[in-house]
Amino acid sequence: MTAPTIPATARCNARPYLHGVEAAAVVEALDAGQYGHGEITEAFERDVAAFLGVPDVVAVESGTAALHLALLTAGIGPGDEVVVPSMTFCASVQAILACGARPRFADVDPDTLCVSGRTVLDALTRDTRAVMPVLYGGRAVCLGGVVGTLAERGIVVVEDAAQAFGSRHGARKVGASGEMTCFSFGPIKSLTCGQGGAVVPRSLQDAAMLRALRMLGIVQPQAERIRSTTYTVDRPGLRYPMSALNAAIGRAQLTRFDQIEAKRQRLWRAYRDALADIHGLALVDVDVNHTVPFNCVVRVLNGRDRVFADLRGQGVGVGVHYPPNHLQPAFAPWYRPLPVTEQVAHQIMSLPFHPAMDEQAVTAVAAAVRAAVQR
Ligand SMILES: *Cc1c(COP(=O)(O)O)cnc(C)c1O
């Protein structure tokens, strides 16, 4: 049997997916002449809050900015330690360093590539002030019994849900847990603004703090400021607003998010079925009924680098997410041995996964993976 050829959509690992309505929304925003933080940004915040079922959402420039501001709002600064999995995009760790705090790397559960209550507990020290679970691949993270311990010790939870927009924890959307939750709306995220991010605040105070911090420490809301002869800068601040142009893309995307969710779930199930029974390969599982899958990750139990090169040689858009952070030169001062992360780091491989693909593309990739693993 000859293997099906690799379709063009499977040649990249991930790419933005546009429904077509985004272009008109951007033109409308361009014509309105308000490109910075503006009414469209605020409308996007209300739309996202309604979607998540939360009172408020603060939109910012990126997921990294969301994490940075959420940590600052939680009072994290020099001398503090933030528990974070090593198995994440380096942005999570850089947001911690940007606050002047230190990362404390945690190991992950090999079945989910997320931290668990046990790995978080194992990482806590006297200096831990925050825990940043990363919702790898869109998976909701449950810290279980550890939540009580964290609360007793005054340790805040700031969720890195950059990959988990739309996923649910039981009946509740990720972001509606009462903790501060950060999303990314970057180019390849499930909902894209081109660039963007958001924080779900815990309280009115958090929301006011986040809004001042993202706008150079200016206290007054934009609408009030432009009608006044003055404004007040009452704290250090950053320049992290979400442009109206990006918000316009996000608003248009949100109206079709049910299609994105259904498509991502369908593709993930198609991979699960097509990859069953490959000796030496394990799918990193996901509760697909509650998740908007961000990626499809397998563990090649032996010879990942060979299989990766074989597939890349055929033009299949495989990737590795992520090289562990605790082994990066920039984060060497905070190295600690993490046996599971170090083992899975040599096994994981992300398959092409984005909504422009179809089941036929999944079948072709799965056939190529099967052949490569067995070669
Ligand atoms: C994408 C991503 C980020 C950063 O978001 P940006 O919008 O790219 O700044 C942070 N953490 C994780 C896990 C991500 O996937």
Coordinates of C-alpha atoms and ligand atoms in Angstrom, one line a residue:
M1 CA 0.0 0.0 0.0
T2 CA 1.4 3.4 -0.9
A3 CA 1.1 6.1 1.8
P4 CA -1.3 9.0 1.0
T5 CA 0.7 12.1 0.1
I6 CA 1.0 14.8 2.7
P7 CA -1.5 17.6 2.0
A8 CA -0.4 21.2 2.0
T9 CA -2.3 21.9 5.3
A10 CA -0.2 19.3 7.1
R11 CA 3.1 21.0 6.2
C12 CA 2.8 23.5 9.0
N13 CA 2.4 22.6 12.7
A14 CA -0.1 25.4 13.4
R15 CA -1.4 28.5 11.7
P16 CA -4.1 31.2 12.2
Y17 CA -7.6 30.3 11.1
L18 CA -9.8 33.0 9.8
H19 CA -13.5 32.6 9.1
G20 CA -13.6 35.5 6.5
V21 CA -15.6 37.9 8.7
E22 CA -12.3 39.3 10.3
A23 CA -11.2 41.3 7.2
A24 CA -14.4 43.4 7.2
A25 CA -14.1 44.0 11.0
V26 CA -10.5 45.2 10.5
V27 CA -11.5 47.6 7.7
E28 CA -14.3 49.0 9.9
A29 CA -11.8 49.5 12.7
L30 CA -9.3 51.2 10.3
D31 CA -12.0 53.5 9.0
A32 CA -13.0 54.4 12.6
G33 CA -9.5 55.9 13.0
Q34 CA -9.0 54.6 16.6
Y35 CA -6.2 52.1 16.5
G36 CA -5.1 52.1 20.1
H37 CA -7.1 51.0 23.1
G38 CA -10.6 52.1 22.3
E39 CA -14.3 51.2 22.2
I40 CA -13.7 48.1 20.2
T41 CA -11.2 46.9 22.8
E42 CA -13.8 47.4 25.5
A43 CA -16.5 45.7 23.5
F44 CA -14.1 42.7 23.1
E45 CA -13.6 42.6 26.9
R46 CA -17.3 42.5 27.4
D47 CA -17.8 39.8 24.7
V48 CA -15.1 37.6 26.2
A49 CA -16.4 38.1 29.8
A50 CA -19.9 37.0 28.6
F51 CA -18.4 34.0 26.8
L52 CA -16.5 32.9 29.8
G53 CA -19.4 33.7 32.2
V54 CA -17.3 36.1 34.4
P55 CA -18.0 39.7 35.5
D56 CA -15.0 41.3 33.8
V57 CA -12.0 40.7 31.6
V58 CA -9.0 43.0 31.0
A59 CA -7.5 42.8 27.4
V60 CA -3.8 43.3 26.9
E61 CA -1.2 43.2 24.2
S62 CA -0.2 39.5 24.5
G63 CA -0.4 36.4 26.7
T64 CA 3.0 37.2 28.0
A65 CA 1.8 40.7 29.1
A66 CA -1.2 39.1 30.7
L67 CA 1.0 36.9 32.8
H68 CA 3.3 39.7 33.7
L69 CA 0.4 42.0 34.8
A70 CA -1.4 39.3 36.6
L71 CA 1.7 38.5 38.7
L72 CA 2.3 42.2 39.5
T73 CA -1.4 42.5 40.5
A74 CA -1.0 39.5 42.8
G75 CA 1.9 41.5 44.4
I76 CA 4.7 39.3 43.1
G77 CA 8.1 41.0 43.1
P78 CA 11.7 40.6 44.0
G79 CA 12.5 37.9 46.6
D80 CA 9.3 36.0 45.7
E81 CA 9.2 32.6 44.1
V82 CA 6.7 31.4 41.6
V83 CA 6.1 27.7 40.9
V84 CA 5.8 27.0 37.2
P85 CA 6.2 23.8 35.1
S86 CA 9.3 23.5 33.1
M87 CA 7.2 22.0 30.3
T88 CA 5.8 25.3 29.0
F89 CA 6.5 28.0 26.5
C90 CA 9.4 30.2 27.8
A91 CA 7.0 33.1 28.0
S92 CA 5.6 31.8 31.3
V93 CA 9.1 31.9 32.9
Q94 CA 10.0 35.3 31.4
A95 CA 6.9 36.8 32.8
I96 CA 8.1 35.7 36.3
L97 CA 11.5 37.2 35.7
A98 CA 10.0 40.4 34.4
C99 CA 8.5 40.9 37.9
G100 CA 11.9 40.4 39.5
A101 CA 10.7 37.1 41.0
R102 CA 12.3 33.7 40.7
P103 CA 10.9 30.6 38.9
R104 CA 10.7 27.4 40.9
F105 CA 10.3 24.7 38.3
A106 CA 7.8 21.9 38.9
D107 CA 7.6 18.5 37.3
V108 CA 4.5 17.3 35.3
D109 CA 2.3 14.3 35.1
P110 CA 3.5 12.3 32.0
D111 CA -0.1 11.6 31.0
T112 CA -1.2 15.2 30.7
L113 CA 2.1 17.2 30.6
C114 CA 0.5 19.4 33.2
V115 CA 1.5 19.9 36.9
S116 CA -0.6 18.0 39.4
G117 CA -1.3 18.7 43.1
R118 CA 1.6 16.3 43.9
T119 CA 4.2 18.0 41.7
V120 CA 3.1 21.5 43.0
L121 CA 3.3 20.4 46.6
D122 CA 6.8 18.9 45.9
A123 CA 8.0 22.3 44.6
L124 CA 6.7 24.6 47.3
T125 CA 9.3 26.4 49.5
R126 CA 9.2 29.0 52.2
D127 CA 9.5 31.7 49.6
T128 CA 6.7 30.5 47.3
R129 CA 4.2 33.3 46.8
A130 CA 2.4 32.1 43.6
V131 CA 1.8 29.0 41.6
M132 CA 1.3 29.2 37.8
P133 CA -0.3 26.1 36.4
V134 CA 0.0 25.9 32.6
L135 CA -3.0 24.4 30.9
Y136 CA -0.9 22.5 28.3
G137 CA -2.7 21.7 25.2
G138 CA -6.0 23.2 26.5
R139 CA -6.3 20.9 29.5
A140 CA -8.0 22.3 32.6
V141 CA -5.6 21.7 35.6
C142 CA -7.1 20.5 38.9
L143 CA -4.8 21.0 41.9
G144 CA -7.2 19.0 44.1
G145 CA -6.3 18.9 47.7
V146 CA -3.4 21.3 47.4
V147 CA -5.7 24.3 46.9
G148 CA -6.4 24.4 50.7
T149 CA -2.7 24.3 51.5
L150 CA -2.0 27.1 49.1
A151 CA -4.7 29.3 50.5
E152 CA -3.5 28.7 54.1
R153 CA 0.0 29.8 53.1
G154 CA -1.2 32.9 51.2
I155 CA 0.0 31.5 47.9
V156 CA -1.9 32.8 44.9
V157 CA -2.7 30.9 41.8
V158 CA -2.2 32.6 38.4
E159 CA -3.3 30.3 35.6
D160 CA -1.4 30.3 32.3
A161 CA -4.4 29.4 30.1
A162 CA -2.8 30.7 26.9
Q163 CA -3.7 27.4 25.2
A164 CA -7.0 26.8 26.9
F165 CA -9.5 29.4 25.7
G166 CA -13.0 27.8 25.6
S167 CA -12.0 24.7 27.6
R168 CA -14.1 23.7 30.5
H169 CA -13.6 22.4 34.0
G170 CA -16.7 20.4 34.6
A171 CA -19.6 22.8 33.6
R172 CA -17.5 25.9 34.2
K173 CA -15.3 27.6 31.6
V174 CA -11.6 27.8 32.3
G175 CA -11.2 31.4 33.6
A176 CA -14.3 31.1 35.8
S177 CA -12.6 29.4 38.7
G178 CA -12.2 32.6 40.8
E179 CA -8.4 32.6 40.3
M180 CA -6.6 35.0 38.1
T181 CA -6.5 33.4 34.6
C182 CA -4.4 34.6 31.6
F183 CA -5.2 33.9 28.0
S184 CA -3.3 34.5 24.8
F185 CA -4.9 35.5 21.5
G186 CA -1.6 35.2 19.6
P187 CA -1.4 34.1 15.9
I188 CA -1.8 30.3 16.5
K189 CA -4.0 30.3 19.5
S190 CA -7.5 28.8 19.3
L191 CA -9.0 32.3 19.3
T192 CA -6.7 34.8 17.6
C193 CA -6.6 38.6 17.6
G194 CA -3.4 38.5 15.5
Q195 CA -1.8 39.4 18.8
G196 CA -3.4 39.8 22.1
G197 CA -4.1 38.5 25.6
A198 CA -6.4 38.9 28.5
V199 CA -6.6 38.5 32.3
V200 CA -9.7 37.5 34.2
P201 CA -9.4 39.5 37.4
R202 CA -10.5 38.1 40.8
S203 CA -12.1 41.4 42.0
L204 CA -12.9 45.0 41.2
Q205 CA -9.5 45.9 42.8
D206 CA -7.6 43.5 40.5
A207 CA -9.4 44.9 37.5
A208 CA -8.6 48.5 38.4
M209 CA -4.9 47.6 39.0
L210 CA -4.6 45.7 35.7
R211 CA -6.2 48.5 33.8
A212 CA -3.8 51.1 35.3
L213 CA -0.8 48.9 34.9
R214 CA -1.5 48.2 31.2
M215 CA -1.8 51.9 30.5
L216 CA 1.4 53.4 32.0
G217 CA -0.1 53.8 35.5
I218 CA -2.8 56.2 34.4
V219 CA -5.8 55.9 36.8
Q220 CA -8.6 57.3 34.6
P221 CA -10.3 55.1 32.0
Q222 CA -9.6 56.1 28.4
A223 CA -13.0 57.7 27.8
E224 CA -12.8 59.9 30.9
R225 CA -9.2 60.9 30.2
I226 CA -9.8 62.2 26.7
R227 CA -12.6 64.5 27.9
S228 CA -10.4 66.0 30.7
T229 CA -7.6 68.5 30.8
T230 CA -5.5 66.2 32.9
Y231 CA -4.9 62.7 34.1
T232 CA -3.3 61.0 37.1
V233 CA -0.3 58.7 37.1
D234 CA -0.3 57.1 40.5
R235 CA 2.0 54.1 40.1
P236 CA 4.7 52.6 37.8
G237 CA 3.1 51.2 34.7
L238 CA 3.6 49.4 31.5
R239 CA 2.4 50.0 27.9
Y240 CA 0.4 46.9 27.3
P241 CA -2.9 47.9 25.6
M242 CA -4.7 45.8 23.1
S243 CA -5.1 47.7 19.8
A244 CA -8.6 48.2 18.5
L245 CA -7.4 46.5 15.3
N246 CA -6.6 43.3 17.2
A247 CA -9.8 43.5 19.2
A248 CA -11.8 43.7 16.0
I249 CA -10.3 40.4 14.8
G250 CA -11.0 38.8 18.2
R251 CA -14.6 40.0 18.2
A252 CA -15.2 38.5 14.8
Q253 CA -13.5 35.3 15.7
L254 CA -15.6 34.9 18.9
T255 CA -18.8 35.0 16.9
R256 CA -17.7 31.7 15.2
F257 CA -15.9 30.1 18.2
D258 CA -18.3 27.2 18.3
Q259 CA -17.1 26.1 14.9
I260 CA -13.5 26.3 16.0
E261 CA -14.3 24.2 19.1
A262 CA -16.1 21.6 17.1
K263 CA -13.4 21.4 14.4
R264 CA -10.5 21.1 16.9
Q265 CA -12.4 18.3 18.8
R266 CA -13.2 16.5 15.5
L267 CA -9.5 16.6 14.4
W268 CA -8.3 15.5 17.8
R269 CA -10.7 12.5 17.8
A270 CA -9.6 11.7 14.2
Y271 CA -6.0 11.6 15.3
R272 CA -6.9 9.5 18.3
D273 CA -8.6 6.9 16.1
A274 CA -6.0 6.9 13.4
L275 CA -3.0 6.6 15.9
A276 CA -4.5 3.7 17.9
D277 CA -2.3 0.6 18.2
I278 CA 1.0 2.0 17.0
H279 CA 3.6 0.1 18.9
G280 CA 6.1 2.5 20.6
L281 CA 3.8 5.5 20.4
A282 CA 1.6 7.0 23.1
L283 CA -0.9 9.7 22.6
V284 CA -0.9 12.4 25.3
D285 CA -4.6 12.1 26.2
V286 CA -7.1 14.8 26.7
D287 CA -10.6 14.9 28.0
V288 CA -11.8 16.0 24.6
N289 CA -15.4 16.5 25.5
H290 CA -14.4 19.3 27.9
T291 CA -11.4 20.7 26.0
V292 CA -10.8 22.8 23.0
P293 CA -7.6 20.9 22.0
F294 CA -4.8 23.3 21.2
N295 CA -2.4 20.6 19.9
C296 CA -2.1 16.9 19.4
V297 CA 1.0 15.5 21.1
V298 CA 2.4 12.0 21.0
R299 CA 5.3 10.4 22.8
V300 CA 7.6 8.4 20.7
L301 CA 9.0 6.1 23.3
N302 CA 12.2 5.4 21.4
G303 CA 14.1 7.3 18.7
R304 CA 12.0 10.5 18.7
D305 CA 14.7 12.5 16.9
R306 CA 14.9 9.9 14.1
V307 CA 11.2 9.8 13.7
F308 CA 11.0 13.6 13.8
A309 CA 13.7 14.0 11.1
D310 CA 12.0 11.3 9.0
L311 CA 8.7 13.1 9.1
R312 CA 10.2 16.6 8.5
G313 CA 12.0 15.1 5.6
Q314 CA 8.7 14.2 4.1
G315 CA 7.4 17.7 4.7
V316 CA 5.1 16.8 7.7
G317 CA 4.9 19.9 10.0
V318 CA 5.8 18.2 13.2
G319 CA 7.2 20.2 16.2
V320 CA 8.4 19.8 19.7
H321 CA 6.6 21.7 22.5
Y322 CA 8.5 22.4 24.5
P323 CA 12.3 22.1 25.1
P324 CA 12.3 22.2 28.9
N325 CA 12.9 25.6 30.5
H326 CA 14.9 24.3 33.4
L327 CA 17.6 23.3 30.9
Q328 CA 17.7 26.7 29.2
P329 CA 20.8 28.7 29.7
A330 CA 18.9 31.8 30.8
F331 CA 17.1 29.8 33.6
A332 CA 20.2 27.8 34.7
P333 CA 20.3 29.5 38.2
W334 CA 17.0 27.8 39.0
Y335 CA 17.8 24.3 37.7
R336 CA 16.5 21.4 39.7
P337 CA 16.2 17.8 38.5
L338 CA 12.8 17.0 37.1
P339 CA 12.8 13.3 36.1
V340 CA 9.5 13.2 34.3
T341 CA 10.0 16.4 32.3
E342 CA 13.5 15.3 31.4
Q343 CA 12.3 11.9 30.2
V344 CA 9.3 13.1 28.2
A345 CA 11.3 16.0 26.7
H346 CA 13.1 13.3 24.5
Q347 CA 9.8 11.7 23.5
I348 CA 7.2 14.4 22.7
M349 CA 6.3 15.4 19.2
S350 CA 3.4 17.7 18.2
L351 CA 1.6 16.7 15.1
P352 CA 0.2 19.3 12.6
F353 CA -2.9 20.6 14.2
H354 CA -5.0 23.6 13.1
P355 CA -8.6 24.1 11.9
A356 CA -7.7 24.4 8.2
M357 CA -6.9 20.7 8.2
D358 CA -9.4 18.0 7.5
E359 CA -9.8 14.4 8.4
Q360 CA -8.0 13.4 5.2
A361 CA -5.0 15.4 6.3
V362 CA -5.1 13.7 9.7
T363 CA -5.2 10.3 8.1
A364 CA -2.2 11.1 5.9
V365 CA -0.2 12.4 8.8
A366 CA -1.1 9.4 11.0
A367 CA -0.1 7.0 8.2
A368 CA 3.3 8.8 7.8
V369 CA 3.8 8.6 11.6
R370 CA 3.0 4.9 11.7
A371 CA 5.4 4.2 8.9
A372 CA 8.2 6.3 10.4
V373 CA 7.8 4.8 13.9
Q374 CA 8.0 1.3 12.4
R375 CA 10.9 2.0 10.1
Ligands
LIG1 C1 1.4 31.4 23.6 C2 1.7 31.1 25.0 C3 2.1 32.2 25.9 C4 2.4 33.6 25.5 O1 1.4 34.2 24.8 P1 1.8 35.4 23.7 O2 0.4 35.9 23.3 O3 2.5 34.7 22.6 O4 2.6 36.3 24.5 C5 2.4 31.9 27.2 N1 2.2 30.6 27.7 C6 1.9 29.6 26.9 C7 1.7 28.2 27.5 C8 1.6 29.8 25.5 O5 1.3 28.8 24.8

